[in-house]
PDB file of C-alpha atoms in Angstrom:
ATOM      1  CA  MET A 184      -6.378 -26.700  10.742  1.00  0.00           C
ATOM      2  CA  LYS A 185      -9.785 -27.487   9.077  1.00  0.00           C
ATOM      3  CA  THR A 186     -12.939 -28.824   9.951  1.00  0.00           C
ATOM      4  CA  ALA A 187     -15.948 -29.883   8.015  1.00  0.00           C
ATOM      5  CA  GLY A 188     -18.006 -26.812   9.247  1.00  0.00           C
ATOM      6  CA  CYS A 189     -15.424 -24.375   8.194  1.00  0.00           C
ATOM      7  CA  ARG A 190     -14.971 -25.808   4.995  1.00  0.00           C
ATOM      8  CA  ARG A 191     -18.771 -25.957   4.450  1.00  0.00           C
ATOM      9  CA  ASN A 192     -19.422 -22.350   5.236  1.00  0.00           C
ATOM     10  CA  ALA A 193     -16.047 -21.108   3.324  1.00  0.00           C
ATOM     11  CA  LEU A 194     -16.225 -18.064   1.179  1.00  0.00           C
ATOM     12  CA  PHE A 195     -14.259 -19.288  -1.433  1.00  0.00           C
ATOM     13  CA  GLU A 196     -12.490 -22.457  -2.944  1.00  0.00           C
ATOM     14  CA  GLU A 197      -8.822 -23.007  -1.931  1.00  0.00           C
ATOM     15  CA  GLY A 198      -7.808 -22.018  -5.234  1.00  0.00           C
ATOM     16  CA  VAL A 199      -8.209 -18.453  -4.630  1.00  0.00           C
ATOM     17  CA  GLN A 200      -4.951 -18.199  -2.654  1.00  0.00           C
ATOM     18  CA  GLU A 201      -3.370 -18.013  -6.210  1.00  0.00           C
ATOM     19  CA  LEU A 202      -5.752 -15.015  -7.528  1.00  0.00           C
ATOM     20  CA  PHE A 203      -4.907 -12.996  -4.066  1.00  0.00           C
ATOM     21  CA  ASP A 204      -1.335 -13.372  -4.782  1.00  0.00           C
ATOM     22  CA  GLN A 205      -1.946 -12.374  -8.460  1.00  0.00           C
ATOM     23  CA  MET A 206      -3.672  -9.466  -7.246  1.00  0.00           C
ATOM     24  CA  VAL A 207      -0.618  -8.600  -4.612  1.00  0.00           C
ATOM     25  CA  ASN A 208       2.156  -8.882  -7.330  1.00  0.00           C
ATOM     26  CA  LYS A 209       0.171  -6.559  -9.601  1.00  0.00           C
ATOM     27  CA  LEU A 210      -0.032  -4.035  -6.337  1.00  0.00           C
ATOM     28  CA  PHE A 211       3.937  -4.126  -6.007  1.00  0.00           C
ATOM     29  CA  THR A 212       4.165  -3.528  -9.848  1.00  0.00           C
ATOM     30  CA  GLU A 213       1.686  -0.296  -9.738  1.00  0.00           C
ATOM     31  CA  VAL A 214       2.332   1.061  -6.488  1.00  0.00           C
ATOM     32  CA  GLU A 215       6.007   1.234  -7.417  1.00  0.00           C
ATOM     33  CA  SER A 216       5.594   2.667 -10.797  1.00  0.00           C
ATOM     34  CA  SER A 217       3.021   5.282  -9.447  1.00  0.00           C
ATOM     35  CA  ALA A 218       4.834   6.398  -6.738  1.00  0.00           C
ATOM     36  CA  ALA A 219       8.447   6.604  -8.710  1.00  0.00           C
ATOM     37  CA  ALA A 220       6.512   8.755 -11.206  1.00  0.00           C
ATOM     38  CA  ILE A 221       4.967  11.200  -8.748  1.00  0.00           C
ATOM     39  CA  LEU A 222       8.766  11.363  -6.750  1.00  0.00           C
ATOM     40  CA  LYS A 223      10.387  11.992 -10.321  1.00  0.00           C
ATOM     41  CA  THR A 224       7.887  14.853 -11.159  1.00  0.00           C
ATOM     42  CA  TYR A 225       8.241  16.410  -8.017  1.00  0.00           C
ATOM     43  CA  THR A 226      11.868  16.660  -8.081  1.00  0.00           C
ATOM     44  CA  GLY A 227      11.840  17.787 -11.823  1.00  0.00           C
ATOM     45  CA  VAL A 228       9.281  20.536 -11.262  1.00  0.00           C
ATOM     46  CA  PHE A 229      11.078  21.650  -8.308  1.00  0.00           C
ATOM     47  CA  ASN A 230      14.535  20.748  -8.920  1.00  0.00           C
ATOM     48  CA  SER A 231      15.308  18.984  -5.410  1.00  0.00           C
ATOM     49  CA  PRO A 232      13.900  15.921  -3.520  1.00  0.00           C
ATOM     50  CA  PRO A 233      10.880  16.200  -1.083  1.00  0.00           C
ATOM     51  CA  GLY A 234      12.768  17.436   2.118  1.00  0.00           C
ATOM     52  CA  GLU A 235      10.100  17.367   4.623  1.00  0.00           C
ATOM     53  CA  PRO A 236       8.652  13.921   5.920  1.00  0.00           C
ATOM     54  CA  GLY A 237       5.229  15.295   5.731  1.00  0.00           C
ATOM     55  CA  ASN A 238       5.824  15.617   1.785  1.00  0.00           C
ATOM     56  CA  LEU A 239       7.162  12.347   1.233  1.00  0.00           C
ATOM     57  CA  ASN A 240       4.430  10.536   3.021  1.00  0.00           C
ATOM     58  CA  ARG A 241       1.973  12.576   1.084  1.00  0.00           C
ATOM     59  CA  LEU A 242       3.586  11.910  -2.482  1.00  0.00           C
ATOM     60  CA  LEU A 243       4.054   8.256  -1.513  1.00  0.00           C
ATOM     61  CA  GLY A 244       0.506   8.168  -0.298  1.00  0.00           C
ATOM     62  CA  GLN A 245      -0.604   9.798  -3.459  1.00  0.00           C
ATOM     63  CA  GLY A 246       1.175   6.925  -5.255  1.00  0.00           C
ATOM     64  CA  VAL A 247      -0.555   4.160  -3.538  1.00  0.00           C
ATOM     65  CA  LYS A 248      -3.987   5.905  -3.934  1.00  0.00           C
ATOM     66  CA  ALA A 249      -3.505   6.115  -7.703  1.00  0.00           C
ATOM     67  CA  ALA A 250      -2.496   2.603  -8.042  1.00  0.00           C
ATOM     68  CA  LEU A 251      -5.280   1.059  -5.782  1.00  0.00           C
ATOM     69  CA  PRO A 252      -8.014   1.012  -8.990  1.00  0.00           C
ATOM     70  CA  ARG A 253      -5.697  -0.592 -11.443  1.00  0.00           C
ATOM     71  CA  LEU A 254      -6.363  -3.622  -9.503  1.00  0.00           C
ATOM     72  CA  LEU A 255      -9.679  -4.004 -10.370  1.00  0.00           C
ATOM     73  CA  GLU A 256      -9.234  -6.035 -13.812  1.00  0.00           C
ATOM     74  CA  LYS A 257     -12.476  -7.933 -15.095  1.00  0.00           C
ATOM     75  CA  ARG A 258     -10.430 -11.001 -15.828  1.00  0.00           C
ATOM     76  CA  LEU A 259      -9.015 -10.918 -12.021  1.00  0.00           C
ATOM     77  CA  LEU A 260     -12.328 -10.031 -10.680  1.00  0.00           C
ATOM     78  CA  GLY A 261     -14.190 -12.655 -12.512  1.00  0.00           C
ATOM     79  CA  SER A 262     -11.709 -15.292 -11.315  1.00  0.00           C
ATOM     80  CA  ILE A 263     -12.242 -14.495  -7.937  1.00  0.00           C
ATOM     81  CA  ALA A 264     -16.137 -14.619  -8.758  1.00  0.00           C
ATOM     82  CA  ASN A 265     -15.804 -18.363 -10.174  1.00  0.00           C
ATOM     83  CA  SER A 266     -13.984 -18.935  -6.638  1.00  0.00           C
ATOM     84  CA  LEU A 267     -17.384 -18.332  -4.261  1.00  0.00           C
ATOM     85  CA  THR A 268     -18.503 -21.285  -2.777  1.00  0.00           C
ATOM     86  CA  ALA A 269     -21.934 -19.513  -2.788  1.00  0.00           C
ATOM     87  CA  ASP A 270     -23.702 -16.645  -4.212  1.00  0.00           C
ATOM     88  CA  LEU A 271     -22.443 -13.158  -3.179  1.00  0.00           C
ATOM     89  CA  ALA A 272     -24.277 -11.549  -0.233  1.00  0.00           C
ATOM     90  CA  CYS A 273     -26.987  -8.820  -1.342  1.00  0.00           C
ATOM     91  CA  SER A 274     -26.873  -6.403   1.313  1.00  0.00           C
ATOM     92  CA  ALA A 275     -24.948  -5.179   3.809  1.00  0.00           C
ATOM     93  CA  ARG A 276     -26.644  -7.345   6.475  1.00  0.00           C
ATOM     94  CA  GLU A 277     -26.024 -10.399   4.570  1.00  0.00           C
ATOM     95  CA  LEU A 278     -22.234  -9.729   4.094  1.00  0.00           C
ATOM     96  CA  ARG A 279     -21.647  -9.440   7.858  1.00  0.00           C
ATOM     97  CA  GLN A 280     -23.406 -12.651   8.470  1.00  0.00           C
ATOM     98  CA  LYS A 281     -21.274 -14.451   5.738  1.00  0.00           C
ATOM     99  CA  LEU A 282     -18.164 -13.013   7.489  1.00  0.00           C
ATOM    100  CA  SER A 283     -19.279 -13.941  10.791  1.00  0.00           C
ATOM    101  CA  VAL A 284     -20.031 -17.616   9.851  1.00  0.00           C
ATOM    102  CA  ALA A 285     -17.460 -18.340   7.193  1.00  0.00           C
ATOM    103  CA  GLY A 286     -15.182 -20.346   9.937  1.00  0.00           C
ATOM    104  CA  ILE A 287     -11.351 -19.896  10.336  1.00  0.00           C
ATOM    105  CA  ARG A 288     -10.212 -18.792   7.154  1.00  0.00           C
ATOM    106  CA  PRO A 289      -7.405 -16.714   5.844  1.00  0.00           C
ATOM    107  CA  VAL A 290      -7.787 -12.847   6.212  1.00  0.00           C
ATOM    108  CA  GLU A 291      -7.050 -12.478   2.137  1.00  0.00           C
ATOM    109  CA  HIS A 292     -10.656 -14.411   1.735  1.00  0.00           C
ATOM    110  CA  ASP A 293     -12.391 -11.319   3.834  1.00  0.00           C
ATOM    111  CA  ILE A 294     -10.374  -9.263   1.425  1.00  0.00           C
ATOM    112  CA  LEU A 295     -11.144 -10.743  -1.862  1.00  0.00           C
ATOM    113  CA  TYR A 296     -15.353 -10.929  -0.494  1.00  0.00           C
ATOM    114  CA  LEU A 297     -15.130  -7.370   0.173  1.00  0.00           C
ATOM    115  CA  LEU A 298     -13.434  -6.187  -3.379  1.00  0.00           C
ATOM    116  CA  LEU A 299     -16.607  -8.413  -5.090  1.00  0.00           C
ATOM    117  CA  PHE A 300     -19.202  -7.186  -2.769  1.00  0.00           C
ATOM    118  CA  GLY A 301     -18.155  -3.417  -3.147  1.00  0.00           C
ATOM    119  CA  PHE A 302     -17.885  -3.652  -6.839  1.00  0.00           C
ATOM    120  CA  LYS A 303     -21.386  -5.016  -6.962  1.00  0.00           C
ATOM    121  CA  HIS A 304     -22.946  -2.978  -4.497  1.00  0.00           C
ATOM    122  CA  GLY A 305     -20.640  -0.276  -2.929  1.00  0.00           C
ATOM    123  CA  LEU A 306     -18.957  -0.282   0.353  1.00  0.00           C
ATOM    124  CA  ARG A 307     -19.927   1.684   3.363  1.00  0.00           C
ATOM    125  CA  ASP A 308     -17.046   2.441   5.789  1.00  0.00           C
ATOM    126  CA  ASN A 309     -18.429   0.061   8.588  1.00  0.00           C
ATOM    127  CA  ASP A 310     -18.676  -2.672   6.060  1.00  0.00           C
ATOM    128  CA  ILE A 311     -14.971  -2.434   5.407  1.00  0.00           C
ATOM    129  CA  ALA A 312     -14.522  -1.834   9.107  1.00  0.00           C
ATOM    130  CA  PHE A 313     -15.907  -5.484   9.812  1.00  0.00           C
ATOM    131  CA  VAL A 314     -12.317  -6.996   8.825  1.00  0.00           C
ATOM    132  CA  PRO A 315     -10.192  -5.940  11.893  1.00  0.00           C
ATOM    133  CA  VAL A 316      -7.623  -4.208  10.570  1.00  0.00           C
ATOM    134  CA  ASN A 317      -6.062  -0.741  11.985  1.00  0.00           C
ATOM    135  CA  ASP A 318      -3.850   0.333   8.388  1.00  0.00           C
ATOM    136  CA  VAL A 319      -1.831  -0.960   5.830  1.00  0.00           C
ATOM    137  CA  SER A 320       2.005  -0.338   5.746  1.00  0.00           C
ATOM    138  CA  PHE A 321       4.173   0.024   2.650  1.00  0.00           C
ATOM    139  CA  LYS A 322       8.112  -0.415   3.160  1.00  0.00           C
ATOM    140  CA  PHE A 323       9.694   1.528   0.185  1.00  0.00           C
ATOM    141  CA  ARG A 324      13.437   1.423  -0.632  1.00  0.00           C
ATOM    142  CA  ILE A 325      14.524   4.866  -1.988  1.00  0.00           C
ATOM    143  CA  ASP A 326      17.374   5.739  -3.853  1.00  0.00           C
ATOM    144  CA  PRO A 327      19.185   8.720  -2.783  1.00  0.00           C
ATOM    145  CA  SER A 328      18.141  11.162  -5.731  1.00  0.00           C
ATOM    146  CA  PHE A 329      14.644  10.457  -5.497  1.00  0.00           C
ATOM    147  CA  THR A 330      14.057   9.118  -8.924  1.00  0.00           C
ATOM    148  CA  ARG A 331      13.581   5.156  -8.280  1.00  0.00           C
ATOM    149  CA  VAL A 332      11.357   3.334  -6.024  1.00  0.00           C
ATOM    150  CA  GLU A 333      10.857  -0.111  -5.247  1.00  0.00           C
ATOM    151  CA  LEU A 334       8.104  -1.361  -2.539  1.00  0.00           C
ATOM    152  CA  ALA A 335       9.671  -3.984  -0.413  1.00  0.00           C
ATOM    153  CA  GLU A 336       7.328  -5.003   1.932  1.00  0.00           C
ATOM    154  CA  ILE A 337       3.222  -4.825   2.418  1.00  0.00           C
ATOM    155  CA  GLN A 338       1.393  -5.704   5.764  1.00  0.00           C
ATOM    156  CA  LEU A 339      -1.851  -5.610   7.431  1.00  0.00           C
ATOM    157  CA  GLU A 340      -1.846  -4.515  11.208  1.00  0.00           C
ATOM    158  CA  PHE A 341      -4.545  -5.618  12.896  1.00  0.00           C
ATOM    159  CA  ILE A 342      -6.640  -4.159  15.744  1.00  0.00           C
ATOM    160  CA  ASN A 343      -4.912  -6.225  18.186  1.00  0.00           C
ATOM    161  CA  ARG A 344      -3.503  -9.685  18.715  1.00  0.00           C
ATOM    162  CA  GLY A 345      -6.912 -11.019  19.454  1.00  0.00           C
ATOM    163  CA  ALA A 346      -8.267 -10.397  16.293  1.00  0.00           C
ATOM    164  CA  GLU A 347      -5.148 -11.860  14.079  1.00  0.00           C
ATOM    165  CA  ARG A 348      -5.507 -14.757  15.793  1.00  0.00           C
ATOM    166  CA  ARG A 349      -9.057 -15.456  14.022  1.00  0.00           C
ATOM    167  CA  TYR A 350      -7.562 -16.121  10.746  1.00  0.00           C
ATOM    168  CA  LEU A 351      -5.176 -19.134   9.463  1.00  0.00           C
ATOM    169  CA  ALA A 352      -1.767 -17.539   8.352  1.00  0.00           C
ATOM    170  CA  THR A 353      -1.121 -19.136   4.973  1.00  0.00           C
ATOM    171  CA  SER A 354       2.248 -18.557   3.039  1.00  0.00           C
ATOM    172  CA  SER A 355       3.408 -18.724  -0.583  1.00  0.00           C
ATOM    173  CA  THR A 356       6.066 -17.592  -3.116  1.00  0.00           C
ATOM    174  CA  SER A 357       5.356 -16.184  -6.462  1.00  0.00           C
ATOM    175  CA  GLY A 358       7.848 -14.776  -8.580  1.00  0.00           C
ATOM    176  CA  SER A 359       9.969 -12.491  -6.349  1.00  0.00           C
ATOM    177  CA  MET A 360       7.132 -11.943  -3.751  1.00  0.00           C
ATOM    178  CA  GLN A 361       6.965 -14.103  -0.629  1.00  0.00           C
ATOM    179  CA  ARG A 362       3.477 -13.798   1.767  1.00  0.00           C
ATOM    180  CA  LEU A 363       3.463 -15.194   5.116  1.00  0.00           C
ATOM    181  CA  GLY A 364      -0.101 -14.435   6.506  1.00  0.00           C
ATOM    182  CA  ALA A 365      -0.724 -10.585   6.284  1.00  0.00           C
ATOM    183  CA  VAL A 366       2.923  -9.688   5.098  1.00  0.00           C
ATOM    184  CA  ALA A 367       3.855  -9.896   1.556  1.00  0.00           C
ATOM    185  CA  THR A 368       7.849  -9.257   0.846  1.00  0.00           C
ATOM    186  CA  LYS A 369       9.673  -8.498  -2.414  1.00  0.00           C
ATOM    187  CA  SER A 370      13.393  -9.151  -2.739  1.00  0.00           C
ATOM    188  CA  GLY A 371      15.677  -6.276  -3.944  1.00  0.00           C
ATOM    189  CA  SER A 372      18.070  -5.905  -6.904  1.00  0.00           C
ATOM    190  CA  PRO A 373      21.602  -6.010  -5.789  1.00  0.00           C
ATOM    191  CA  GLU A 374      21.411  -1.960  -6.741  1.00  0.00           C
ATOM    192  CA  THR A 375      18.958  -1.100  -3.937  1.00  0.00           C
ATOM    193  CA  ILE A 376      21.980  -1.490  -1.531  1.00  0.00           C
ATOM    194  CA  GLY A 377      22.436   1.899   0.168  1.00  0.00           C
ATOM    195  CA  TRP A 378      19.102   3.121  -0.666  1.00  0.00           C
ATOM    196  CA  PHE A 379      16.982   4.077   2.433  1.00  0.00           C
ATOM    197  CA  VAL A 380      13.886   2.537   3.669  1.00  0.00           C
ATOM    198  CA  TRP A 381      10.778   4.866   4.275  1.00  0.00           C
ATOM    199  CA  VAL A 382       7.741   2.885   5.904  1.00  0.00           C
ATOM    200  CA  LEU A 383       4.038   4.838   5.151  1.00  0.00           C
ATOM    201  CA  ALA A 384       1.217   3.997   7.014  1.00  0.00           C
ATOM    202  CA  LEU A 385      -2.049   4.387   5.643  1.00  0.00           C
ATOM    203  CA  PRO A 386      -5.697   4.096   7.403  1.00  0.00           C
ATOM    204  CA  TRP A 387      -7.643   1.405   7.132  1.00  0.00           C
ATOM    205  CA  LYS A 388     -11.334   2.725   6.390  1.00  0.00           C
ATOM    206  CA  GLU A 389     -12.739   2.578  10.320  1.00  0.00           C
ATOM    207  CA  ILE A 390     -16.276   2.429  11.162  1.00  0.00           C
ATOM    208  CA  PHE A 391     -16.855   6.120  12.182  1.00  0.00           C
ATOM    209  CA  ARG A 392     -16.039   7.587   8.925  1.00  0.00           C
ATOM    210  CA  CYS A 393     -19.519   6.459   7.672  1.00  0.00           C
ATOM    211  CA  LEU A 394     -21.102   9.102  10.385  1.00  0.00           C
ATOM    212  CA  ARG A 395     -19.727  12.040   8.127  1.00  0.00           C
ATOM    213  CA  SER A 396     -22.168  10.756   4.997  1.00  0.00           C
ATOM    214  CA  LEU A 397     -24.759  10.370   7.278  1.00  0.00           C
ATOM    215  CA  VAL A 398     -24.418  13.836   9.092  1.00  0.00           C
ATOM    216  CA  GLU A 399     -24.469  15.439   5.583  1.00  0.00           C
ATOM    217  CA  LEU A 400     -27.514  13.583   4.570  1.00  0.00           C
ATOM    218  CA  ILE A 401     -29.347  14.638   8.172  1.00  0.00           C
ATOM    219  CA  ASN A 402     -28.490  18.284   7.686  1.00  0.00           C
ATOM    220  CA  GLU A 403     -29.476  18.478   4.117  1.00  0.00           C
ATOM    221  CA  ALA A 404     -33.217  16.417   4.876  1.00  0.00           C
ATOM    222  CA  LEU A 405     -33.439  19.133   8.009  1.00  0.00           C
ATOM    223  CA  THR A 406     -32.427  21.992   5.782  1.00  0.00           C
ATOM    224  CA  SER A 407     -34.390  21.277   2.883  1.00  0.00           C
ATOM    225  CA  GLY A 408     -37.803  20.109   5.038  1.00  0.00           C
ATOM    226  CA  GLU A 409     -38.572  17.506   2.150  1.00  0.00           C
ATOM    227  CA  GLU A 410     -40.825  14.975   3.539  1.00  0.00           C
ATOM    228  CA  ASN A 411     -38.906  12.157   1.146  1.00  0.00           C
ATOM    229  CA  ARG A 412     -35.565  13.484   2.234  1.00  0.00           C
ATOM    230  CA  ILE A 413     -36.293  13.162   5.816  1.00  0.00           C
ATOM    231  CA  ALA A 414     -37.647   9.539   5.346  1.00  0.00           C
ATOM    232  CA  GLU A 415     -34.280   8.900   3.559  1.00  0.00           C
ATOM    233  CA  ALA A 416     -32.358  10.090   6.435  1.00  0.00           C
ATOM    234  CA  ILE A 417     -34.401   7.883   8.729  1.00  0.00           C
ATOM    235  CA  ASP A 418     -34.092   4.850   7.262  1.00  0.00           C
ATOM    236  CA  ALA A 419     -30.017   5.427   6.384  1.00  0.00           C
ATOM    237  CA  ILE A 420     -29.761   6.501  10.758  1.00  0.00           C
ATOM    238  CA  GLU A 421     -31.703   3.303  11.377  1.00  0.00           C
ATOM    239  CA  ASP A 422     -29.582   1.075   9.323  1.00  0.00           C
ATOM    240  CA  ALA A 423     -26.486   2.889  10.916  1.00  0.00           C
ATOM    241  CA  MET A 424     -27.936   2.088  14.313  1.00  0.00           C
ATOM    242  CA  GLU A 425     -28.404  -1.738  13.643  1.00  0.00           C
ATOM    243  CA  ASP A 426     -24.819  -1.669  12.122  1.00  0.00           C
ATOM    244  CA  ILE A 427     -23.609  -0.072  15.020  1.00  0.00           C
ATOM    245  CA  ASP A 428     -25.375  -2.503  17.527  1.00  0.00           C
ATOM    246  CA  ASP A 429     -24.016  -5.434  15.634  1.00  0.00           C
ATOM    247  CA  ASP A 430     -20.365  -4.052  16.292  1.00  0.00           C
ATOM    248  CA  ILE A 431     -20.834  -3.066  20.072  1.00  0.00           C
ATOM    249  CA  GLU A 432     -22.084  -6.635  20.353  1.00  0.00           C
ATOM    250  CA  ASP A 433     -19.102  -7.980  18.767  1.00  0.00           C
ATOM    251  CA  VAL A 434     -16.771  -5.902  20.451  1.00  0.00           C
ATOM    252  CA  ALA A 435     -18.042  -6.787  23.653  1.00  0.00           C
ATOM    253  CA  GLU A 436     -17.871 -10.668  22.706  1.00  0.00           C
ATOM    254  CA  GLU A 437     -14.273  -9.842  22.270  1.00  0.00           C
ATOM    255  CA  ILE A 438     -13.997  -7.886  25.603  1.00  0.00           C
ATOM    256  CA  ASP A 439     -15.070 -10.883  27.330  1.00  0.00           C
ATOM    257  CA  ASP A 440     -12.979 -13.427  25.718  1.00  0.00           C
ATOM    258  CA  LEU A 441      -9.685 -11.150  26.220  1.00  0.00           C
ATOM    259  CA  LYS A 442     -10.397 -10.918  29.953  1.00  0.00           C
ATOM    260  CA  GLU A 443     -10.423 -14.705  30.093  1.00  0.00           C
ATOM    261  CA  GLU A 444      -7.534 -14.990  28.185  1.00  0.00           C
ATOM    262  CA  ILE A 445      -5.787 -12.320  30.654  1.00  0.00           C
ATOM    263  CA  LYS A 446      -6.930 -14.846  33.564  1.00  0.00           C
ATOM    264  CA  GLU A 447      -5.223 -17.426  32.155  1.00  0.00           C
ATOM    265  CA  GLU A 448      -1.904 -15.768  31.082  1.00  0.00           C
ATOM    266  CA  ASP A 449       0.775 -16.615  33.219  1.00  0.00           C
ATOM    267  CA  ASP A 450       3.615 -14.775  31.549  1.00  0.00           C
ATOM    268  CA  PRO A 451       3.755 -11.002  32.754  1.00  0.00           C
ATOM    269  CA  GLU A 452       4.901  -9.348  29.477  1.00  0.00           C
ATOM    270  CA  ASP A 453       2.282 -11.258  27.409  1.00  0.00           C
ATOM    271  CA  LYS A 454      -0.311 -10.041  30.335  1.00  0.00           C
ATOM    272  CA  LYS A 455       0.409  -6.704  30.233  1.00  0.00           C
ATOM    273  CA  GLU A 456       0.270  -7.126  25.903  1.00  0.00           C
ATOM    274  CA  LEU A 457      -3.037  -8.599  26.595  1.00  0.00           C
ATOM    275  CA  GLU A 458      -4.355  -5.717  28.921  1.00  0.00           C
ATOM    276  CA  GLU A 459      -3.146  -2.806  26.408  1.00  0.00           C
ATOM    277  CA  ASP A 460      -5.460  -4.954  23.950  1.00  0.00           C
ATOM    278  CA  LEU A 461      -8.354  -4.768  26.238  1.00  0.00           C
ATOM    279  CA  LYS A 462      -7.941  -1.332  27.112  1.00  0.00           C
ATOM    280  CA  ASP A 463      -8.025  -0.682  23.328  1.00  0.00           C
ATOM    281  CA  LEU A 464     -11.043  -2.628  22.767  1.00  0.00           C
ATOM    282  CA  GLU A 465     -12.766  -0.923  25.733  1.00  0.00           C
ATOM    283  CA  GLU A 466     -12.201   2.572  24.304  1.00  0.00           C
ATOM    284  CA  LYS A 467     -13.355   0.923  20.864  1.00  0.00           C
ATOM    285  CA  LYS A 468     -16.727   0.319  22.559  1.00  0.00           C
ATOM    286  CA  ASP A 469     -17.083   3.642  24.154  1.00  0.00           C
ATOM    287  CA  MET A 470     -16.629   5.354  20.729  1.00  0.00           C
ATOM    288  CA  LEU A 471     -19.352   3.302  19.331  1.00  0.00           C
ATOM    289  CA  GLU A 472     -21.808   3.740  22.294  1.00  0.00           C
ATOM    290  CA  ASP A 473     -21.532   7.290  21.855  1.00  0.00           C
ATOM    291  CA  ALA A 474     -21.785   7.276  18.337  1.00  0.00           C
ATOM    292  CA  ARG A 475     -25.316   5.221  18.770  1.00  0.00           C
ATOM    293  CA  GLU A 476     -26.133   8.279  21.240  1.00  0.00           C
ATOM    294  CA  ASP A 477     -25.755  10.900  18.357  1.00  0.00           C
ATOM    295  CA  LEU A 478     -27.818   8.451  15.876  1.00  0.00           C
ATOM    296  CA  HIS A 479     -30.496   8.407  18.939  1.00  0.00           C
ATOM    297  CA  ASP A 480     -30.233  12.260  18.876  1.00  0.00           C
ATOM    298  CA  ALA A 481     -30.324  12.920  15.085  1.00  0.00           C
ATOM    299  CA  ARG A 482     -33.178  10.416  14.575  1.00  0.00           C
ATOM    300  CA  ARG A 483     -35.463  12.136  17.106  1.00  0.00           C
ATOM    301  CA  LYS A 484     -34.686  15.574  15.515  1.00  0.00           C
ATOM    302  CA  LEU A 485     -35.756  14.025  12.242  1.00  0.00           C
ATOM    303  CA  LYS A 486     -38.872  12.292  13.430  1.00  0.00           C
ATOM    304  CA  LYS A 487     -40.143  15.635  15.025  1.00  0.00           C
ATOM    305  CA  ALA A 488     -39.490  17.638  11.752  1.00  0.00           C
ATOM    306  CA  GLN A 489     -41.410  14.529   9.821  1.00  0.00           C
ATOM    307  CA  LYS A 490     -44.214  15.201  12.141  1.00  0.00           C
ATOM    308  CA  LYS A 491     -44.290  19.214  11.790  1.00  0.00           C
ATOM    309  CA  GLY A 492     -44.114  18.335   8.230  1.00  0.00           C
TER     310      GLY A 492
END
């Protein structure tokens, strides 16, 4: 469904879907190549395949991470940028505003917008967390000798059903890749029959990881006692507090909406699932509020040190 308002505030022209599929196709190719090379090297060096599940997860994870930078081709990024319907956001605050008012759209539009913004300005973890995804799962087909790998599926795992329903689910076919919404699959070759399947889930960057760099900045400022470093840390904390306040407001709205949905739901199983989603959201809100209090405390310490200076 499309409305004039949704179209007016759209992030991209409709043709950007094809560019997204080009990127997903490249992701399949690059991840397969990188993961196969890592597994083959491991087997060759140690004369045996990785026997422990933890080792296999680690090696496949390395393969995925090594492949990701190769997606950022100049030609593809340029084509995506040309599909923007307005100027790219210039700040994290403007980024959040543009995503908030973009109307109903495919989740892939948010991903492409984050890529462009991050390539130009850099991305903080709480910018990435504005897209409500918990992790990305990769389903591999691996031959018993561990020398060949195929990537069968890539799927975004949303935070909850309510978050998933924010987006339009689009579908497409590109070569041997089929995509339906947040799931992309690739048909296997006949020789993969008998290969075993392994699923790797990599976490989507979460809001709270941004606190790690802030903590380092705060400690450095307090240790040095230098006025400019203390001022820099205070500014960073205040920016983070504004971000967290916005996130708390968003989560509170989601909680209210979900409570109304629970009241109207008659099916016991669906109601139970919605109540579990509500519990997750309430826990997330508690964690955000705790993080905000920690930042308040850190700001008080820095301001006290600033006065002493």
